[in-house]
XYZ file of C-alpha atoms in Angstrom:
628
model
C 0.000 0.000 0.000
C 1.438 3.430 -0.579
C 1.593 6.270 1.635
C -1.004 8.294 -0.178
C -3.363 4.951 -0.232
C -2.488 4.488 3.542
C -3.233 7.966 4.731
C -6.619 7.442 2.872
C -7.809 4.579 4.741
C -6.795 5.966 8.024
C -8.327 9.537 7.523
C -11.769 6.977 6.402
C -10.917 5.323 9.844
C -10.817 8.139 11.744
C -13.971 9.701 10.377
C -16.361 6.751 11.312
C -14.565 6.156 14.430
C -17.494 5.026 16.717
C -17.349 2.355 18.678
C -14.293 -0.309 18.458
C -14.913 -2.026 15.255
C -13.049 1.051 13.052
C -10.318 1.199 15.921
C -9.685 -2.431 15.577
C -9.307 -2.561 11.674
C -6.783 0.931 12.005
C -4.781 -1.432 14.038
C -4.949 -4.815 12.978
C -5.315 -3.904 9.172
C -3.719 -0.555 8.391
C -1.025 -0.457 10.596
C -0.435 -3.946 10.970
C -0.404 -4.689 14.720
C -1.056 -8.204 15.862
C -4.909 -8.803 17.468
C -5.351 -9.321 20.908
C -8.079 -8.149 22.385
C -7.591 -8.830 25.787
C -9.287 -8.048 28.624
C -6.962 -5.959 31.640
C -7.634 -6.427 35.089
C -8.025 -3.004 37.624
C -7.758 -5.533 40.779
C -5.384 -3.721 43.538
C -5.718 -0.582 41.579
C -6.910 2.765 43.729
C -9.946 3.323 44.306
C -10.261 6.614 41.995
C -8.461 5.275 38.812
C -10.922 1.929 38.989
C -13.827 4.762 39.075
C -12.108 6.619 36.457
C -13.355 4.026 33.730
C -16.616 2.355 32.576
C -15.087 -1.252 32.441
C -11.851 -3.420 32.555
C -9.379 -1.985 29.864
C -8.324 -3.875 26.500
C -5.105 -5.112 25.218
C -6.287 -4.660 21.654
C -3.053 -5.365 20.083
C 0.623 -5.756 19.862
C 3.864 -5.003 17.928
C 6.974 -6.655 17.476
C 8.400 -8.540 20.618
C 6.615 -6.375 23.552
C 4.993 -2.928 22.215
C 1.263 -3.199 22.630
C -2.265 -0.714 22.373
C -4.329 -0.398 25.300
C -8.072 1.072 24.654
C -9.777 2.130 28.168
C -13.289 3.728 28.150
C -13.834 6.496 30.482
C -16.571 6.437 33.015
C -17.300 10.168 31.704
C -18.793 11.839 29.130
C -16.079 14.010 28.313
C -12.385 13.184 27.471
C -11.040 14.487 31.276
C -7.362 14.406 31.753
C -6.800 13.791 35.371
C -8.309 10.526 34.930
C -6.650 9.705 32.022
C -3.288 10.815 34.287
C -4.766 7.911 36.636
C -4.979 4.768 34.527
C -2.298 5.627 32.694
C -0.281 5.673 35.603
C -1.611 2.364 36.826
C -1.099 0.381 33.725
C 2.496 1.543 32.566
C 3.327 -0.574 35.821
C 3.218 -3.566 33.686
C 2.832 -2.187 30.128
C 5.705 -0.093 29.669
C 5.776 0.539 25.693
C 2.731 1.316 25.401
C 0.191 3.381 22.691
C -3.288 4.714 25.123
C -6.414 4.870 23.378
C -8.966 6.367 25.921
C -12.644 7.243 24.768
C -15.428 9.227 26.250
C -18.064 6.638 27.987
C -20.268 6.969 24.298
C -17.375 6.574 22.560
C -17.762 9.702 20.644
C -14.585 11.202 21.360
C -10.911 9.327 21.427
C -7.584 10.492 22.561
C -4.870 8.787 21.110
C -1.647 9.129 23.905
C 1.416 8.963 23.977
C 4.208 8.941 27.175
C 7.472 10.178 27.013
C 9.527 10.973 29.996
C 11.332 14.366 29.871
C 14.768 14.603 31.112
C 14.415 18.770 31.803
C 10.946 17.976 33.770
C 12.880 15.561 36.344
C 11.905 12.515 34.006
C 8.020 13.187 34.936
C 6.078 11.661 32.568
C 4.292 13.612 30.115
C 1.476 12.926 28.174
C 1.120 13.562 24.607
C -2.384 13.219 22.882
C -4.032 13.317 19.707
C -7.629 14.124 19.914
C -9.925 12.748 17.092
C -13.691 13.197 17.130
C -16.571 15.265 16.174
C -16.047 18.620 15.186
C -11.747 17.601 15.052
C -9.913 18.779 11.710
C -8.374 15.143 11.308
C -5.083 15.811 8.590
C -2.653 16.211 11.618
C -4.521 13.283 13.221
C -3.916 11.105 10.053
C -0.881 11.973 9.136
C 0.430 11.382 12.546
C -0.942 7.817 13.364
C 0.179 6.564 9.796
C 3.976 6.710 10.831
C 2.729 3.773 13.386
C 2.688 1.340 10.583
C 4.706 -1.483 11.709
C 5.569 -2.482 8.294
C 7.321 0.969 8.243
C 9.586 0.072 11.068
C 12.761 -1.343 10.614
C 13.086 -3.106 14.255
C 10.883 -4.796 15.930
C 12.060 -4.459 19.328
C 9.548 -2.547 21.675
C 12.005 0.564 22.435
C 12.529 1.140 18.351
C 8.553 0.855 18.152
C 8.332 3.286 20.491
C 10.779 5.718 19.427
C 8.613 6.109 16.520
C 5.849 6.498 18.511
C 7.759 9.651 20.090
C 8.140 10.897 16.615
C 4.964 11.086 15.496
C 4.031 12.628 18.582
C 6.350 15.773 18.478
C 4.291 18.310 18.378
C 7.380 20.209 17.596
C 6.806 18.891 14.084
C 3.328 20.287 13.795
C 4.522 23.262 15.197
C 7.273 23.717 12.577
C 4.863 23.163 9.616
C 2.046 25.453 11.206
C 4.666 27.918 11.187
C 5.988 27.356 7.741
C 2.266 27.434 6.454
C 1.090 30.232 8.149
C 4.067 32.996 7.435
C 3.582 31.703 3.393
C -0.377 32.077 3.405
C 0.282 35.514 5.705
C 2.354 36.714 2.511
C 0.075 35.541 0.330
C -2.907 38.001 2.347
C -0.452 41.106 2.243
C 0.254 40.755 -1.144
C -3.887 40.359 -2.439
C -4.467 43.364 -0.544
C -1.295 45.292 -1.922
C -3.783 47.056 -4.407
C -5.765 48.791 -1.004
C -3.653 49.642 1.212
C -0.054 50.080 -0.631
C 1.945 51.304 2.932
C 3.926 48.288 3.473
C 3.970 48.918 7.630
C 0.407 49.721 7.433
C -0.792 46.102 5.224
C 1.087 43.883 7.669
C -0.387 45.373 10.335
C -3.910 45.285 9.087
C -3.392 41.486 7.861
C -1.896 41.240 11.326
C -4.927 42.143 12.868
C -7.332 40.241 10.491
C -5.670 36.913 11.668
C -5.738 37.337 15.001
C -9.144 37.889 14.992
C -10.054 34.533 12.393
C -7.374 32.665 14.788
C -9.855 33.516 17.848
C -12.312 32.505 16.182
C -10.987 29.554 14.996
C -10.378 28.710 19.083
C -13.911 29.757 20.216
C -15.353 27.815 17.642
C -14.070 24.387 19.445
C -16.109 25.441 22.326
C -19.387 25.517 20.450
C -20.319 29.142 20.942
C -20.779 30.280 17.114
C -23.176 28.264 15.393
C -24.478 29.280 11.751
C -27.828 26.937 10.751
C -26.912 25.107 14.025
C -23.185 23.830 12.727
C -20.333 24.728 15.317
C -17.900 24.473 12.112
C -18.665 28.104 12.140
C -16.228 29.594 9.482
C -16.352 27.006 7.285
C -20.562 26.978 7.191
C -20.284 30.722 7.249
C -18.063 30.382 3.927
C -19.826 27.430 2.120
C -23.871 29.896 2.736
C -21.806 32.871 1.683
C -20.497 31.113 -1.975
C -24.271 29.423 -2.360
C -25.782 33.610 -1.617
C -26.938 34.222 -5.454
C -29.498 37.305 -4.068
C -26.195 40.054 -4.991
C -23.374 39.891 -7.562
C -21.653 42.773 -5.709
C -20.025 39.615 -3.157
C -17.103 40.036 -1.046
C -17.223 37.977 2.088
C -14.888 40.387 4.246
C -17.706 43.186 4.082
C -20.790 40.867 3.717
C -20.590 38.880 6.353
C -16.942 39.395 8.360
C -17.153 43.090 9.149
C -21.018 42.419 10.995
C -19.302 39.495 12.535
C -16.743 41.380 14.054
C -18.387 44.406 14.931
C -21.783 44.239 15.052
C -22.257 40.574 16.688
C -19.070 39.710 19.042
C -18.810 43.317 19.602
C -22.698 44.573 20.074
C -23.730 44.389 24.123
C -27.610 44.777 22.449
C -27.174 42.429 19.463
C -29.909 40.252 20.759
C -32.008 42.877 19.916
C -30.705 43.542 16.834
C -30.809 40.114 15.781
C -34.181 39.130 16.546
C -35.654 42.055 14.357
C -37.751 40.982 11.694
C -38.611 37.094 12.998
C -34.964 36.183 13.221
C -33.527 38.790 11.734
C -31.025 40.503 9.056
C -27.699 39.092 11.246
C -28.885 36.049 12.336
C -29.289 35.333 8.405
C -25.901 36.784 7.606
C -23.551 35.418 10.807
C -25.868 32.885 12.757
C -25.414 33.285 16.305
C -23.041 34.177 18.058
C -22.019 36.047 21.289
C -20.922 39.471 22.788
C -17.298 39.010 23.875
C -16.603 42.394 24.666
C -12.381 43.012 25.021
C -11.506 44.972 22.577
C -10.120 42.606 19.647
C -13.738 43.254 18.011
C -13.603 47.234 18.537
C -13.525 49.189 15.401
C -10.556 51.648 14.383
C -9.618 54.017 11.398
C -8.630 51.270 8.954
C -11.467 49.258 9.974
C -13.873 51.933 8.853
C -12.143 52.651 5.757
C -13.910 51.427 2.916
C -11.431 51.486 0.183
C -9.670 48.927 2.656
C -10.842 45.793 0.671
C -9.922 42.023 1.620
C -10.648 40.124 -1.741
C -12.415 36.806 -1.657
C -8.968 35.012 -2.449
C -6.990 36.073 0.801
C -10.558 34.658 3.267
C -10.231 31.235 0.626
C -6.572 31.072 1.122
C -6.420 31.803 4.794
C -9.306 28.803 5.805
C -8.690 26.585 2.813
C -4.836 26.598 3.097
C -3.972 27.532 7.084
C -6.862 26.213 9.265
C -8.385 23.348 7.264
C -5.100 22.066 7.569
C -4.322 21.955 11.237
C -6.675 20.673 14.287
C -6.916 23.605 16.806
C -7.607 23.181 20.723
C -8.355 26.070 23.026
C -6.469 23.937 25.835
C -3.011 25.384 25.964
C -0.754 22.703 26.619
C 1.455 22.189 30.130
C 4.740 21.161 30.178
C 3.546 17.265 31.014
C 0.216 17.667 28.879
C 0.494 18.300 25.478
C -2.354 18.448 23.082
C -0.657 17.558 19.508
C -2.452 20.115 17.672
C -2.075 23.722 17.115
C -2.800 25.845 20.665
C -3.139 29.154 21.456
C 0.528 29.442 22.295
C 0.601 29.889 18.471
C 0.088 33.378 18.767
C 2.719 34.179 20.465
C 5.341 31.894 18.875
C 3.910 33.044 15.299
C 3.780 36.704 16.384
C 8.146 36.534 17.775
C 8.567 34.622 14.944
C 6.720 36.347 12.091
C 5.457 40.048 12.997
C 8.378 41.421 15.434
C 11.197 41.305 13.412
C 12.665 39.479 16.271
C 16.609 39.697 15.634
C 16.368 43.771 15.045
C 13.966 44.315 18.199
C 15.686 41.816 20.752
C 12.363 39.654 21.380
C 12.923 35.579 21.536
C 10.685 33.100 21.827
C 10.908 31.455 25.716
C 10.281 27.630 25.587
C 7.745 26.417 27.818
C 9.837 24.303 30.217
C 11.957 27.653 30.799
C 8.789 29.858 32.114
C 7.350 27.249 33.752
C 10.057 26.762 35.628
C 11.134 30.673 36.195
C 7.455 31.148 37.318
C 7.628 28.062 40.100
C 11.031 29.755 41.223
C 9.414 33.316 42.009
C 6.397 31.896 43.430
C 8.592 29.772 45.828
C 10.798 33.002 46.803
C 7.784 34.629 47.552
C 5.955 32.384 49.607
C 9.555 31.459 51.196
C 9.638 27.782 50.455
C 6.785 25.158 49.436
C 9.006 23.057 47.345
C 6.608 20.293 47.979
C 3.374 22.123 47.296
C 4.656 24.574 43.835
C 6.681 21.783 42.426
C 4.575 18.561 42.795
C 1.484 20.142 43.410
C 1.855 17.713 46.816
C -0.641 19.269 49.424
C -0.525 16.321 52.351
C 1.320 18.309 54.665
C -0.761 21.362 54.555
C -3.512 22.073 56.935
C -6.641 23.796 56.444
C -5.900 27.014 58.236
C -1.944 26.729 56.210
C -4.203 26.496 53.398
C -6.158 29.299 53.470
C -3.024 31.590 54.897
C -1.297 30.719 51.391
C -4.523 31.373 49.838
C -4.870 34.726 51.028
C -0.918 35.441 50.289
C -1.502 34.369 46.589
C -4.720 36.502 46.101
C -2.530 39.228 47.459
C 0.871 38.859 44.836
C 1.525 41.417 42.351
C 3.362 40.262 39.117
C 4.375 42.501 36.182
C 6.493 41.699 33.384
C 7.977 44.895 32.226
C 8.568 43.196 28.403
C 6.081 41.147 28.315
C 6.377 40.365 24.282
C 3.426 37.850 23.382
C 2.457 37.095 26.842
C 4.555 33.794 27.762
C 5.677 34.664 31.435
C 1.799 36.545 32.031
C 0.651 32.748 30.792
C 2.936 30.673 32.517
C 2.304 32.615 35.799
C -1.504 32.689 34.999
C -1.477 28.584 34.672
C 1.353 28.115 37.903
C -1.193 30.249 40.161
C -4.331 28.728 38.895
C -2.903 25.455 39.792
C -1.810 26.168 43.561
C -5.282 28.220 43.688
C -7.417 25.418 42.754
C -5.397 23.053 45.004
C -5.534 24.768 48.253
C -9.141 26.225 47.740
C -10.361 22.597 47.486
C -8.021 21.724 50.928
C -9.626 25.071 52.472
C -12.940 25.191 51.520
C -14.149 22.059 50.015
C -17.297 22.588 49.639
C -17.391 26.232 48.386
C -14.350 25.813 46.453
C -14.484 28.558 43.356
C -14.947 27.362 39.748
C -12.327 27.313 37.404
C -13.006 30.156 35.272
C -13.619 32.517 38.362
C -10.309 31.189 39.676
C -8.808 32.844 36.386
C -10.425 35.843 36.394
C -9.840 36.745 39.963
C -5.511 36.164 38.841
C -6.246 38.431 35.465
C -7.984 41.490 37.791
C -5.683 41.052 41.044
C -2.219 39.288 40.383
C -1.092 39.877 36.732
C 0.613 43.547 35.102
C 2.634 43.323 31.827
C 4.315 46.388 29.223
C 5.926 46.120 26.194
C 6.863 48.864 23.526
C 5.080 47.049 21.089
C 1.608 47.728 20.691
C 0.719 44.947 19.053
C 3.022 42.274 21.010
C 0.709 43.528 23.989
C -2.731 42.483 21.793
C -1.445 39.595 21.339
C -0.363 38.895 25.118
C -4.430 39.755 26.062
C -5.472 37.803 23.257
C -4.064 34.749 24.896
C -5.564 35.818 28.465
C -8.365 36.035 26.844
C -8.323 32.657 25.581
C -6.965 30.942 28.485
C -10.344 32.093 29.973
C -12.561 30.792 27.709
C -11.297 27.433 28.126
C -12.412 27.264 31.569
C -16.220 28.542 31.111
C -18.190 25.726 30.762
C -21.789 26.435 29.572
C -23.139 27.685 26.029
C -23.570 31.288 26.891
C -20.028 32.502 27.863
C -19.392 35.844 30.018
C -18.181 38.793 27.980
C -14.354 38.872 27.902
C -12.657 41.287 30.629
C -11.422 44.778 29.425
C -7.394 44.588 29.669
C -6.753 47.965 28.992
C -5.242 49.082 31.914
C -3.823 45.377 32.927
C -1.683 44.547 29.885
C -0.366 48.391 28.560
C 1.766 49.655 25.803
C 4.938 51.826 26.797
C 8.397 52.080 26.602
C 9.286 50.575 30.254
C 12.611 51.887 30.531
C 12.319 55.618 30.038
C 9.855 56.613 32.216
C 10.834 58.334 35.827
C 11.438 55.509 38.320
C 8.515 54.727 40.915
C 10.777 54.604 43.622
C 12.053 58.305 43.585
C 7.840 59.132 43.660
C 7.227 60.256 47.522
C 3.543 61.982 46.689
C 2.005 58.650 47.536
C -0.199 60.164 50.610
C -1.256 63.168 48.654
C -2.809 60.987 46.332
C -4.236 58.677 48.367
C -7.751 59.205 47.948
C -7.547 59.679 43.950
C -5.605 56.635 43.981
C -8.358 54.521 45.912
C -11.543 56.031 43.625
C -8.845 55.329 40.454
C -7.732 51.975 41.513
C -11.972 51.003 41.891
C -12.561 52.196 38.546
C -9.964 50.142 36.920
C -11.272 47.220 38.763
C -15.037 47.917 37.599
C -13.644 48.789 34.490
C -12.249 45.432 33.804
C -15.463 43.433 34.061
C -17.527 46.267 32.339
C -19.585 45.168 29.341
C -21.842 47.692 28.151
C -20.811 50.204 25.926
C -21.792 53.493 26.339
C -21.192 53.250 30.282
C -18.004 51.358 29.183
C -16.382 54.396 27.574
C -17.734 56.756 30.562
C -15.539 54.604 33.157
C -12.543 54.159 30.754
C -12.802 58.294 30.580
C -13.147 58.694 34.349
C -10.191 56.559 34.669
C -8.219 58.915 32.142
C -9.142 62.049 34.326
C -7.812 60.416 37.731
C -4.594 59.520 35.551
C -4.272 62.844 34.651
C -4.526 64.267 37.736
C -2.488 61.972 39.332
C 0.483 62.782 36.919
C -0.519 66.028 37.457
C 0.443 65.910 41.547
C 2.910 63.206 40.870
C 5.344 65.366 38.307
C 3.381 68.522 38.070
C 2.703 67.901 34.353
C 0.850 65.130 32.926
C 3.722 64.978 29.847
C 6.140 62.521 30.791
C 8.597 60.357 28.478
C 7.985 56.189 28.672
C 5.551 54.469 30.531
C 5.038 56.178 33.736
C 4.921 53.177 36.536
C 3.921 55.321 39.035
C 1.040 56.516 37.419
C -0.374 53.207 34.836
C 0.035 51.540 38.491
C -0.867 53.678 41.005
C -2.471 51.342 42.631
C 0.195 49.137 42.860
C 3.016 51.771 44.022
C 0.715 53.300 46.466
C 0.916 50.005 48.428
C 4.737 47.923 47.947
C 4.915 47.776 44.359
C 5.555 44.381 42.932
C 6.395 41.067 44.649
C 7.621 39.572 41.892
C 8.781 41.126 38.753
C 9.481 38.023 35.743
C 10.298 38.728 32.385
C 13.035 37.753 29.592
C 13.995 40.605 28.011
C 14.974 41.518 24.683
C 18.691 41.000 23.863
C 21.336 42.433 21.590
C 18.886 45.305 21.110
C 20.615 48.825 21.233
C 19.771 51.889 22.592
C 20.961 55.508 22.805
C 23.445 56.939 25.312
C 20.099 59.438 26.674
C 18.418 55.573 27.602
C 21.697 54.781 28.753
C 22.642 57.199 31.122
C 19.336 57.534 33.193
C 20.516 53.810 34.342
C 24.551 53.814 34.017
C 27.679 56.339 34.661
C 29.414 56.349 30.994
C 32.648 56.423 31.751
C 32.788 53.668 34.608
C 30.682 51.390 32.724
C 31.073 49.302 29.741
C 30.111 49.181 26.185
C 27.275 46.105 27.062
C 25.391 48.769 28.978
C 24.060 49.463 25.553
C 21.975 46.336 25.080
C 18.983 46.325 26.664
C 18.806 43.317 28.384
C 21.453 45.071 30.675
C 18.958 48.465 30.989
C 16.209 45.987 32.246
């Protein structure tokens, strides 16, 4: 059989995967694994992982001299993995080359897993999965699980089998080709709307901004909130009515149906209104439904209501038909021992230092995840003064309830910034590292009124996290992937409008500005900063419009005036700390300030000298890692 024929009959495989019949024949048949179909025992296993499935697990088949497939059926209707963590755990104790198949208790949805044990990560084990089901773009899933066939293996001793296994579970790989994809369909957009907009700085930025806002919408749409004649394959449906629309032969998709998608349905706190004019409406017709998000990514600027702007038919084609038809997206962004192999929203930010920056002229490099995780775990231990037990292993047996709710308290307290905060990869890693320990000791403190997930995250967006950077659109990106991190945790079909990050995650040149420390008006403005500091936080969960832009003004005025007491002029070079965080300064400033900072980047000896004497220091005062 060739490769084309093989990936075929697995993609066919994949697509009718319900029940154990199709997974069978993709083993047995197509990859040529031996039948076995043997039935596991769970005696002497814990109590919890035995719960964790419906039944006894399967041997369904081997390779070689000892690599086998295990299918287990979760007693759960979704694909949850903490329990997957559990029987995976229990059965590598006597299977260890192993391939996990686990399915949702209707075996509607499969996760294909692999385990690899990572040398940087103290040899934990983490879990790699490929997720194949309704609703799942299934190329990366095919192409993937055909480098399994056994007749494509050249040993057939268990630890060659399953270094092939590893392979086709880098998501490095898929990574790499998203990547190379996406930059040559990216300069493919920029170059169909050349005719338009002709300013080179100005057309990257715009197609910039037009894929961030498909790429969010590629994420949301896993989570089932856009629906257009009831399909969640929202783009795609959106696409497929648009080509079949015959009623005009003036058609372009961008300002049919895109620019009432962006701004007047995610963006419109009364579109329910709206749409429900006229017995389901004009919008409802045009983008289905969908819901108010709120943010900001959906808010209209100049080029936005520029109508000689034009995005031809051929760049929306390219962009769903050669980048996201290609790739399976998940809105879970992966941990350092759970990896999702599929494109996440870490994208953004690798795509963004990779693509947009210009990263070798402005300093910015990407961080692996292994590094921030393990940065963030560091800073959190130095500021609770230990806990290597509890931050590392996420071990909580020798922690009492009123320990608990002490650390509690000292973790809703913590302020974090990251003064170049790029894409948004220390703000994340933090965001995920607190959310962790939170959910841990809230369900040792309070058990049963531990918080929900979601609220968990929003409470560490509004009280814990600050970031800057000097690029404006590094910093959209960075509260693009807050943003998404939340929506992963709301479960329920009618999602809470996004927060407003406006005065969280701020543009500004972070080393220019007057230092906060030298600031000693912090009891004259003490009551400006209070009313200021209540605003922001109302400001943040704000969703209606017009009272929207009211607070974000009353906000500006108590900036204004507290530059004004702070300096005596409101005009002040950088970003001025002492004012953007007022609220912050007033109190101790920052417990923990994270960032990696751009490198090799120069400055000018006027950046340079409000930080270092000229003629004591050297030369490498100029780059600005040594500035921050």
């Amino acid at each position: 059989m060739s490769d084309i024929e093989l990936r075929q009959s697995v993609y066919d495989l994949l697509s009718s995967l319900r029940g154990l019949d199709a997974l069978k024949k993709l083993f047995w048949s197509e990859l040529n694994y031996e039948r076995e179909n043997q039935t596991l025992s769970r005696r002497n296993w814990p109590d919890k992982a035995v719960e964790a499935l419906a039944e006894d697990p399967i041997l369904l088949a081997s390779g070689g001299e000892d690599f086998q497939v295990i299918y287990a059926r979760l007693n759960s209707k979704q694909l949850l993995l903490n329990l997957e963590r559990l029987v995976v755990t229990q059965l590598l104790k006597n299977h260890p080359y192993t391939l996990f198949v686990f399915s949702d208790f209707h075996q509607e949805r499969w996760h294909f897993i692999n385990v690899k044990y990572d040398v940087k990560q103290e040899k934990r084990q983490v879990l790699r999965r490929i997720t194949v089901g309704p609703g799942e773009q299934l190329r990366t899933a095919t192409e993937r699980l055909s480098l399994l066939d056994l007749d494509n293996i050249s040993s057939e001793s268990p630890l060659a089998i399953q270094e092939r296994h590893d392979e086709a579970f880098d998501v490095e790989k898929v990574t790499k080709k998203f990547f190379e994809q996406y930059r040559s369909v990216f300069e493919k957009v920029e170059q169909l709307i050349t005719k338009t907009l002709p300013n080179a700085d100005q057309r990257r930025l715009f197609t910039q901004k037009l894929f961030n806002r498909l790429m969010f919408i590629v994420f949301i749409q896993k989570k089932g909130w856009l629906k257009f004649n009831e399909q969640t394959d929202y783009l795609e449906t959106l696409w497929q009515d648009y080509q079949n629309d015959n009623s005009t032969s003036d058609k372009n998709f961008y300002h049919n149906r895109l620019t009432h998608l962006f701004f007047t349905g995610l963006n419109n706190p009364q579109q329910t209104d709206i749409i429900s004019i006229n017995n389901g409406g004009f919008l409802r017709q045009i983008i289905g439904t969908v819901p108010y998000l709120n943010g900001g990514l959906f808010e209209q600027d100049e080029d936005d209501r520029n109508p000689n702007i034009i995005v031809p038919d051929q760049a929306i084609d390219v962009i769903l038909h050669k980048l996201f038809s290609n790739f399976n997206f998940t809105v879970t962004e992966s941990t350092p021992l759970d990896v999702e192999v599929a494109v996440d929203p870490e994208m953004l930010g690798k795509v963004f230092e990779e693509l947009v920056t210009g990263r070798h002229k402005s300093g910015s490099y990407y961080t692996p995840k292994p590094i921030v995780s393990f940065m963030c775990r560091e800073a959190l231990k130095g500021y609770l003064g230990g806990y290597e037990a509890l931050v590392d292993e996420h071990n909580v047996e020798q922690i009492n309830v009123p320990k608990a709710r002490d650390l509690l308290q000292k973790l809703s307290e913590v302020k974090i910034v990251d003064p170049a905060c790029g894409s948004g990869a220390y703000l994340l890693g933090m965001l995920h590292e607190l959310h962790s320990l939170t959910r841990l000791l809230d369900t040792r403190a309070q058990p049963e009124n531990a918080r929900d997930d979601y609220h968990r995250k929003l409470n560490i967006i509004q009280n814990n996290l600050y970031g800057v950077d000097i690029d404006e659109f590094a910093v959209n990106i960075a509260r693009l992937r807050l943003w998404l991190s939340l929506t992963v945790e709301f479960d329920g079909e009618h999602p809470e409008p996004l927060p407003n990050l406006d005065f969280k995650i701020e543009s500004g040149d972070s080393l220019t500005a007057p230092n906060p420390e030298n600031v000693g008006q912090y009891t004259l403005r003490g009551q400006i900063i209070r009313q200021y500091r209540d605003a922001k936080n109302s400001y943040l969960t704000m969703s209606e419009g017009v009272q929207k832009q009211i607070l974000k003004q009353k906000i500006n005025e108590f900036k204004a005036e507290i530059a004004l007491i702070t300096h005596g002029s409101n005009k002040v070079n950088g970003f001025d700390w002492a004012v953007e965080f007022a609220e912050v300064f007033s109190q101790k400033g920052f417990d923990i300030v994270l960032a990696n900072p751009p490198y090799g980047a120069t400055v000018g000896d006027r950046v340079r000298d409000l930080y270092f004497d000229r003629l004591t220091d050297g030369a490498q005062s100029k780059d600005t890692y040594g500035l921050f």
